[in-house]
Amino acid sequence: NPNCPRGFNVNENASNVTGIRIYPNPSTGEFYWNETEIGKINEVEISDVSGQIHKIFKAKEDDNIIKIDCFDLNSGMYFIKLQSPTVKYIEKIIISK
């Protein structure tokens, strides 16, 4: 949802999630995040401000996604959704080339 505030947590049962940091932000196209208490990230979705999904990254089995490559996206504001088995976390990111 593009109207979500920075760091909006869409899982009411995990409202105590803290410490997620996506960096660098702004970036030229590569983003990382720190290990968090939400567990392994098994899916990452990048959408623009209109809600159009541009990229989806899915982990294989027990893998944990810790970085993504968005070098093929144009400069602008996007939303990144990190998803674990129990939590979805959304934050605004900026690609600046």
PDB file of C-alpha atoms in Angstrom:
ATOM      1  CA  ASN A   1       0.000   0.000   0.000  1.00  0.00           C
ATOM      2  CA  PRO A   2       1.744   3.216  -1.127  1.00  0.00           C
ATOM      3  CA  ASN A   3       0.002   5.216   1.611  1.00  0.00           C
ATOM      4  CA  CYS A   4       1.782   3.295   4.351  1.00  0.00           C
ATOM      5  CA  PRO A   5       4.090   5.403   6.510  1.00  0.00           C
ATOM      6  CA  ARG A   6       7.799   4.578   6.684  1.00  0.00           C
ATOM      7  CA  GLY A   7       8.340   1.288   8.423  1.00  0.00           C
ATOM      8  CA  PHE A   8       4.652   0.409   8.577  1.00  0.00           C
ATOM      9  CA  ASN A   9       4.116  -3.075   9.914  1.00  0.00           C
ATOM     10  CA  VAL A  10       1.057  -4.714   8.354  1.00  0.00           C
ATOM     11  CA  ASN A  11       0.979  -7.655  10.772  1.00  0.00           C
ATOM     12  CA  GLU A  12      -0.880  -6.607  13.916  1.00  0.00           C
ATOM     13  CA  ASN A  13       0.562  -9.549  15.853  1.00  0.00           C
ATOM     14  CA  ALA A  14       4.108  -8.315  15.329  1.00  0.00           C
ATOM     15  CA  SER A  15       3.723  -4.668  16.286  1.00  0.00           C
ATOM     16  CA  ASN A  16       6.877  -4.858  18.420  1.00  0.00           C
ATOM     17  CA  VAL A  17       9.182  -5.346  15.400  1.00  0.00           C
ATOM     18  CA  THR A  18      12.070  -2.923  15.686  1.00  0.00           C
ATOM     19  CA  GLY A  19      15.544  -2.440  14.348  1.00  0.00           C
ATOM     20  CA  ILE A  20      14.938  -2.927  10.641  1.00  0.00           C
ATOM     21  CA  ARG A  21      17.328  -0.734   8.676  1.00  0.00           C
ATOM     22  CA  ILE A  22      17.411  -0.636   4.877  1.00  0.00           C
ATOM     23  CA  TYR A  23      20.585   0.919   3.479  1.00  0.00           C
ATOM     24  CA  PRO A  24      21.948   2.774   1.643  1.00  0.00           C
ATOM     25  CA  ASN A  25      18.862   4.873   1.126  1.00  0.00           C
ATOM     26  CA  PRO A  26      18.944   6.671  -1.271  1.00  0.00           C
ATOM     27  CA  SER A  27      20.887   4.211  -3.448  1.00  0.00           C
ATOM     28  CA  THR A  28      21.908   3.829  -7.073  1.00  0.00           C
ATOM     29  CA  GLY A  29      20.140   0.466  -7.112  1.00  0.00           C
ATOM     30  CA  GLU A  30      21.470  -1.972  -4.517  1.00  0.00           C
ATOM     31  CA  PHE A  31      19.822  -2.254  -1.099  1.00  0.00           C
ATOM     32  CA  TYR A  32      20.750  -4.237   2.001  1.00  0.00           C
ATOM     33  CA  TRP A  33      19.113  -4.681   5.371  1.00  0.00           C
ATOM     34  CA  ASN A  34      20.284  -5.735   8.761  1.00  0.00           C
ATOM     35  CA  GLU A  35      19.342  -8.989  10.449  1.00  0.00           C
ATOM     36  CA  THR A  36      16.202  -8.379  12.463  1.00  0.00           C
ATOM     37  CA  GLU A  37      13.868 -10.059  14.862  1.00  0.00           C
ATOM     38  CA  ILE A  38      11.383 -10.740  12.054  1.00  0.00           C
ATOM     39  CA  GLY A  39      13.451 -13.746  11.022  1.00  0.00           C
ATOM     40  CA  LYS A  40      14.419 -14.885   7.564  1.00  0.00           C
ATOM     41  CA  ILE A  41      13.195 -12.727   4.705  1.00  0.00           C
ATOM     42  CA  ASN A  42      11.691 -15.094   2.147  1.00  0.00           C
ATOM     43  CA  GLU A  43      10.196 -12.540  -0.255  1.00  0.00           C
ATOM     44  CA  VAL A  44      10.956  -8.950  -1.255  1.00  0.00           C
ATOM     45  CA  GLU A  45       8.690  -6.850  -3.447  1.00  0.00           C
ATOM     46  CA  ILE A  46       9.459  -3.466  -5.036  1.00  0.00           C
ATOM     47  CA  SER A  47       6.535  -1.271  -6.114  1.00  0.00           C
ATOM     48  CA  ASP A  48       6.217   2.327  -7.235  1.00  0.00           C
ATOM     49  CA  VAL A  49       4.035   5.023  -5.699  1.00  0.00           C
ATOM     50  CA  SER A  50       1.074   4.011  -7.896  1.00  0.00           C
ATOM     51  CA  GLY A  51       1.234   0.469  -6.498  1.00  0.00           C
ATOM     52  CA  GLN A  52       2.636  -1.164  -9.645  1.00  0.00           C
ATOM     53  CA  ILE A  53       4.965  -4.026  -8.726  1.00  0.00           C
ATOM     54  CA  HIS A  54       8.316  -3.803 -10.542  1.00  0.00           C
ATOM     55  CA  LYS A  55      10.316  -6.625  -8.959  1.00  0.00           C
ATOM     56  CA  ILE A  56       9.718  -9.668  -6.799  1.00  0.00           C
ATOM     57  CA  PHE A  57      12.558 -11.629  -5.221  1.00  0.00           C
ATOM     58  CA  LYS A  58      11.812 -15.033  -3.699  1.00  0.00           C
ATOM     59  CA  ALA A  59      14.198 -17.045  -1.547  1.00  0.00           C
ATOM     60  CA  LYS A  60      14.871 -20.690  -2.290  1.00  0.00           C
ATOM     61  CA  GLU A  61      13.812 -23.023   0.539  1.00  0.00           C
ATOM     62  CA  ASP A  62      15.754 -22.056   3.684  1.00  0.00           C
ATOM     63  CA  ASP A  63      17.659 -19.161   2.101  1.00  0.00           C
ATOM     64  CA  ASN A  64      17.462 -15.671   3.570  1.00  0.00           C
ATOM     65  CA  ILE A  65      17.398 -12.669   1.224  1.00  0.00           C
ATOM     66  CA  ILE A  66      19.742  -9.976   2.585  1.00  0.00           C
ATOM     67  CA  LYS A  67      20.246  -7.722  -0.453  1.00  0.00           C
ATOM     68  CA  ILE A  68      18.560  -6.894  -3.727  1.00  0.00           C
ATOM     69  CA  ASP A  69      19.646  -5.433  -7.055  1.00  0.00           C
ATOM     70  CA  CYS A  70      17.399  -2.753  -8.573  1.00  0.00           C
ATOM     71  CA  PHE A  71      19.917  -1.237 -10.987  1.00  0.00           C
ATOM     72  CA  ASP A  72      17.473  -1.695 -13.875  1.00  0.00           C
ATOM     73  CA  LEU A  73      14.840   0.570 -12.262  1.00  0.00           C
ATOM     74  CA  ASN A  74      14.630   4.271 -13.084  1.00  0.00           C
ATOM     75  CA  SER A  75      15.420   6.944 -10.534  1.00  0.00           C
ATOM     76  CA  GLY A  76      12.504   7.668  -8.240  1.00  0.00           C
ATOM     77  CA  MET A  77      10.631   6.730  -5.087  1.00  0.00           C
ATOM     78  CA  TYR A  78       9.585   3.127  -4.524  1.00  0.00           C
ATOM     79  CA  PHE A  79       8.308   0.973  -1.692  1.00  0.00           C
ATOM     80  CA  ILE A  80      10.113  -2.131  -0.536  1.00  0.00           C
ATOM     81  CA  LYS A  81       8.164  -4.878   1.203  1.00  0.00           C
ATOM     82  CA  LEU A  82      10.162  -7.387   3.229  1.00  0.00           C
ATOM     83  CA  GLN A  83       8.238 -10.527   4.063  1.00  0.00           C
ATOM     84  CA  SER A  84       9.057 -13.283   6.511  1.00  0.00           C
ATOM     85  CA  PRO A  85       6.768 -16.199   7.387  1.00  0.00           C
ATOM     86  CA  THR A  86       5.130 -14.047  10.086  1.00  0.00           C
ATOM     87  CA  VAL A  87       5.671 -10.360   9.213  1.00  0.00           C
ATOM     88  CA  LYS A  88       5.389  -7.942   6.296  1.00  0.00           C
ATOM     89  CA  TYR A  89       7.417  -4.729   6.600  1.00  0.00           C
ATOM     90  CA  ILE A  90       7.100  -1.814   4.148  1.00  0.00           C
ATOM     91  CA  GLU A  91       9.455   1.145   3.774  1.00  0.00           C
ATOM     92  CA  LYS A  92      10.010   3.916   1.234  1.00  0.00           C
ATOM     93  CA  ILE A  93      13.246   3.708  -0.772  1.00  0.00           C
ATOM     94  CA  ILE A  94      14.802   6.154  -3.225  1.00  0.00           C
ATOM     95  CA  ILE A  95      16.768   5.206  -6.323  1.00  0.00           C
ATOM     96  CA  SER A  96      18.998   8.062  -7.432  1.00  0.00           C
ATOM     97  CA  LYS A  97      21.315   7.634 -10.431  1.00  0.00           C
TER      98      LYS A  97
END
